PDB file of C-alpha atoms in Angstrom:
ATOM      1  CA  UNK A   1     -22.143 -40.166 -19.209  1.00 56.00           C
ATOM      2  CA  UNK A   2     -20.629 -37.628 -16.811  1.00 53.00           C
ATOM      3  CA  UNK A   3     -21.978 -39.435 -13.773  1.00 57.00           C
ATOM      4  CA  UNK A   4     -20.572 -42.738 -14.965  1.00 59.00           C
ATOM      5  CA  UNK A   5     -17.167 -41.069 -15.461  1.00 51.00           C
ATOM      6  CA  UNK A   6     -17.305 -39.627 -11.937  1.00 54.00           C
ATOM      7  CA  UNK A   7     -18.235 -43.032 -10.532  1.00 53.00           C
ATOM      8  CA  UNK A   8     -15.358 -44.668 -12.394  1.00 58.00           C
ATOM      9  CA  UNK A   9     -12.855 -42.079 -11.131  1.00 56.00           C
ATOM     10  CA  UNK A  10     -14.165 -42.115  -7.579  1.00 55.00           C
ATOM     11  CA  UNK A  11     -14.159 -45.897  -7.393  1.00 58.00           C
ATOM     12  CA  UNK A  12     -10.602 -46.167  -8.728  1.00 64.00           C
ATOM     13  CA  UNK A  13      -9.156 -43.560  -6.292  1.00 63.00           C
ATOM     14  CA  UNK A  14      -8.983 -44.688  -2.653  1.00 75.00           C
ATOM     15  CA  UNK A  15     -10.775 -42.549  -0.080  1.00 75.00           C
ATOM     16  CA  UNK A  16      -7.527 -41.764   1.762  1.00 81.00           C
ATOM     17  CA  UNK A  17      -6.052 -40.145  -1.368  1.00 84.00           C
ATOM     18  CA  UNK A  18      -9.164 -38.074  -1.886  1.00 85.00           C
ATOM     19  CA  UNK A  19      -9.088 -36.933   1.729  1.00 88.00           C
ATOM     20  CA  UNK A  20      -5.344 -36.160   1.473  1.00 91.00           C
ATOM     21  CA  UNK A  21      -5.733 -34.125  -1.731  1.00 91.00           C
ATOM     22  CA  UNK A  22      -8.745 -32.291  -0.295  1.00 91.00           C
ATOM     23  CA  UNK A  23      -6.796 -31.471   2.874  1.00 94.00           C
ATOM     24  CA  UNK A  24      -3.831 -30.156   0.904  1.00 95.00           C
ATOM     25  CA  UNK A  25      -6.112 -27.970  -1.245  1.00 95.00           C
ATOM     26  CA  UNK A  26      -7.923 -26.639   1.834  1.00 96.00           C
ATOM     27  CA  UNK A  27      -4.682 -25.787   3.643  1.00 97.00           C
ATOM     28  CA  UNK A  28      -3.275 -24.121   0.512  1.00 97.00           C
ATOM     29  CA  UNK A  29      -6.385 -21.995  -0.028  1.00 97.00           C
ATOM     30  CA  UNK A  30      -6.521 -20.981   3.645  1.00 97.00           C
ATOM     31  CA  UNK A  31      -2.812 -20.038   3.616  1.00 98.00           C
ATOM     32  CA  UNK A  32      -3.351 -17.962   0.478  1.00 98.00           C
ATOM     33  CA  UNK A  33      -6.328 -16.145   2.009  1.00 98.00           C
ATOM     34  CA  UNK A  34      -4.371 -15.493   5.228  1.00 98.00           C
ATOM     35  CA  UNK A  35      -1.425 -14.085   3.286  1.00 98.00           C
ATOM     36  CA  UNK A  36      -3.746 -11.930   1.192  1.00 98.00           C
ATOM     37  CA  UNK A  37      -5.388 -10.537   4.335  1.00 98.00           C
ATOM     38  CA  UNK A  38      -2.007  -9.768   5.937  1.00 98.00           C
ATOM     39  CA  UNK A  39      -0.897  -8.008   2.747  1.00 97.00           C
ATOM     40  CA  UNK A  40      -4.004  -5.848   2.672  1.00 97.00           C
ATOM     41  CA  UNK A  41      -3.555  -4.893   6.344  1.00 96.00           C
ATOM     42  CA  UNK A  42       0.106  -4.041   5.699  1.00 94.00           C
ATOM     43  CA  UNK A  43      -0.804  -1.839   2.726  1.00 94.00           C
ATOM     44  CA  UNK A  44      -3.419  -0.030   4.798  1.00 94.00           C
ATOM     45  CA  UNK A  45      -0.751   0.593   7.447  1.00 92.00           C
ATOM     46  CA  UNK A  46       1.672   1.947   4.830  1.00 91.00           C
ATOM     47  CA  UNK A  47      -0.983   4.320   3.535  1.00 91.00           C
ATOM     48  CA  UNK A  48      -1.033   5.966   6.972  1.00 91.00           C
ATOM     49  CA  UNK A  49       2.508   7.330   6.439  1.00 90.00           C
ATOM     50  CA  UNK A  50       2.030  11.113   6.172  1.00 91.00           C
ATOM     51  CA  UNK A  51       5.435  12.058   4.707  1.00 89.00           C
ATOM     52  CA  UNK A  52       4.253  12.912   1.196  1.00 87.00           C
ATOM     53  CA  UNK A  53       2.022  15.683   2.533  1.00 89.00           C
ATOM     54  CA  UNK A  54       4.502  17.120   5.056  1.00 89.00           C
ATOM     55  CA  UNK A  55       6.195  20.498   4.756  1.00 89.00           C
ATOM     56  CA  UNK A  56       9.614  18.980   5.445  1.00 89.00           C
ATOM     57  CA  UNK A  57       9.342  16.265   2.780  1.00 89.00           C
ATOM     58  CA  UNK A  58      11.707  17.076  -0.094  1.00 87.00           C
ATOM     59  CA  UNK A  59      10.688  14.358  -2.615  1.00 83.00           C
ATOM     60  CA  UNK A  60      14.409  13.848  -3.212  1.00 84.00           C
ATOM     61  CA  UNK A  61      15.908  10.354  -3.061  1.00 81.00           C
ATOM     62  CA  UNK A  62      19.069  11.544  -1.281  1.00 86.00           C
ATOM     63  CA  UNK A  63      17.319  13.610   1.401  1.00 88.00           C
ATOM     64  CA  UNK A  64      13.696  12.590   1.819  1.00 87.00           C
ATOM     65  CA  UNK A  65      13.032  14.631   4.965  1.00 88.00           C
ATOM     66  CA  UNK A  66      14.994  17.553   6.329  1.00 87.00           C
ATOM     67  CA  UNK A  67      14.054  16.808   9.952  1.00 90.00           C
ATOM     68  CA  UNK A  68      14.187  12.988  10.158  1.00 88.00           C
ATOM     69  CA  UNK A  69      15.894  11.619   7.034  1.00 89.00           C
ATOM     70  CA  UNK A  70      16.290   8.082   8.395  1.00 89.00           C
ATOM     71  CA  UNK A  71      12.617   7.763   9.400  1.00 89.00           C
ATOM     72  CA  UNK A  72      11.092   9.297   6.278  1.00 89.00           C
ATOM     73  CA  UNK A  73       8.689   7.045   4.378  1.00 90.00           C
ATOM     74  CA  UNK A  74       8.904   4.275   7.008  1.00 90.00           C
ATOM     75  CA  UNK A  75       6.389   3.026   9.555  1.00 90.00           C
ATOM     76  CA  UNK A  76       8.241   5.036  12.218  1.00 90.00           C
ATOM     77  CA  UNK A  77       7.052   8.209  10.493  1.00 90.00           C
ATOM     78  CA  UNK A  78       3.362   7.481  11.160  1.00 90.00           C
ATOM     79  CA  UNK A  79       3.538   9.133  14.594  1.00 87.00           C
ATOM     80  CA  UNK A  80       6.068  11.830  13.689  1.00 89.00           C
ATOM     81  CA  UNK A  81       5.938  14.676  16.210  1.00 89.00           C
ATOM     82  CA  UNK A  82       7.386  17.157  13.689  1.00 88.00           C
ATOM     83  CA  UNK A  83       4.742  16.594  11.000  1.00 88.00           C
ATOM     84  CA  UNK A  84       3.346  19.803   9.519  1.00 88.00           C
ATOM     85  CA  UNK A  85       0.829  19.800   6.738  1.00 86.00           C
ATOM     86  CA  UNK A  86       2.186  21.101   3.431  1.00 77.00           C
ATOM     87  CA  UNK A  87      -1.163  22.633   2.473  1.00 70.00           C
ATOM     88  CA  UNK A  88      -0.116  25.901   4.040  1.00 55.00           C
ATOM     89  CA  UNK A  89       1.402  28.553   1.792  1.00 50.00           C
ATOM     90  CA  UNK A  90       4.520  28.958   3.939  1.00 51.00           C
ATOM     91  CA  UNK A  91       7.595  26.757   3.819  1.00 51.00           C
ATOM     92  CA  UNK A  92      10.216  26.151   6.518  1.00 53.00           C
ATOM     93  CA  UNK A  93      12.501  28.677   4.842  1.00 51.00           C
ATOM     94  CA  UNK A  94       9.907  31.437   4.805  1.00 46.00           C
ATOM     95  CA  UNK A  95       9.013  30.676   8.418  1.00 51.00           C
ATOM     96  CA  UNK A  96      12.586  31.143   9.633  1.00 50.00           C
ATOM     97  CA  UNK A  97      14.163  33.804   7.454  1.00 50.00           C
ATOM     98  CA  UNK A  98      11.089  35.762   6.233  1.00 48.00           C
ATOM     99  CA  UNK A  99      12.516  36.157   2.757  1.00 50.00           C
ATOM    100  CA  UNK A 100      12.040  34.309  -0.465  1.00 52.00           C
ATOM    101  CA  UNK A 101      14.388  31.370  -0.944  1.00 53.00           C
ATOM    102  CA  UNK A 102      16.318  31.197  -4.243  1.00 54.00           C
ATOM    103  CA  UNK A 103      14.498  28.025  -5.307  1.00 54.00           C
ATOM    104  CA  UNK A 104      11.045  29.491  -4.574  1.00 52.00           C
ATOM    105  CA  UNK A 105      10.383  31.759  -7.489  1.00 51.00           C
ATOM    106  CA  UNK A 106       6.812  32.790  -8.159  1.00 48.00           C
TER     107      UNK A 106
END
């Protein structure tokens, strides 16, 4: 029964329409896969931004970085020359003034 239905449909639809619909589907699927690949590559590039683990990153919307506020959390920050890992116990304030800052209370 299914094969007879397929034969009826395929005989009633001209070959040019089938080819046209198949071409459109192929182009659409390939465009979707290309866009998906570009999106994944872009996300991988964004995950290289080191700002969140930098000493100078403030996590404040108004002033994201005390050294380069306009480049913070952008692709320009990937190769930032002033990047310092925030895993150290010292902060920029304790490095410069050697006293405890008012906001750093232990």
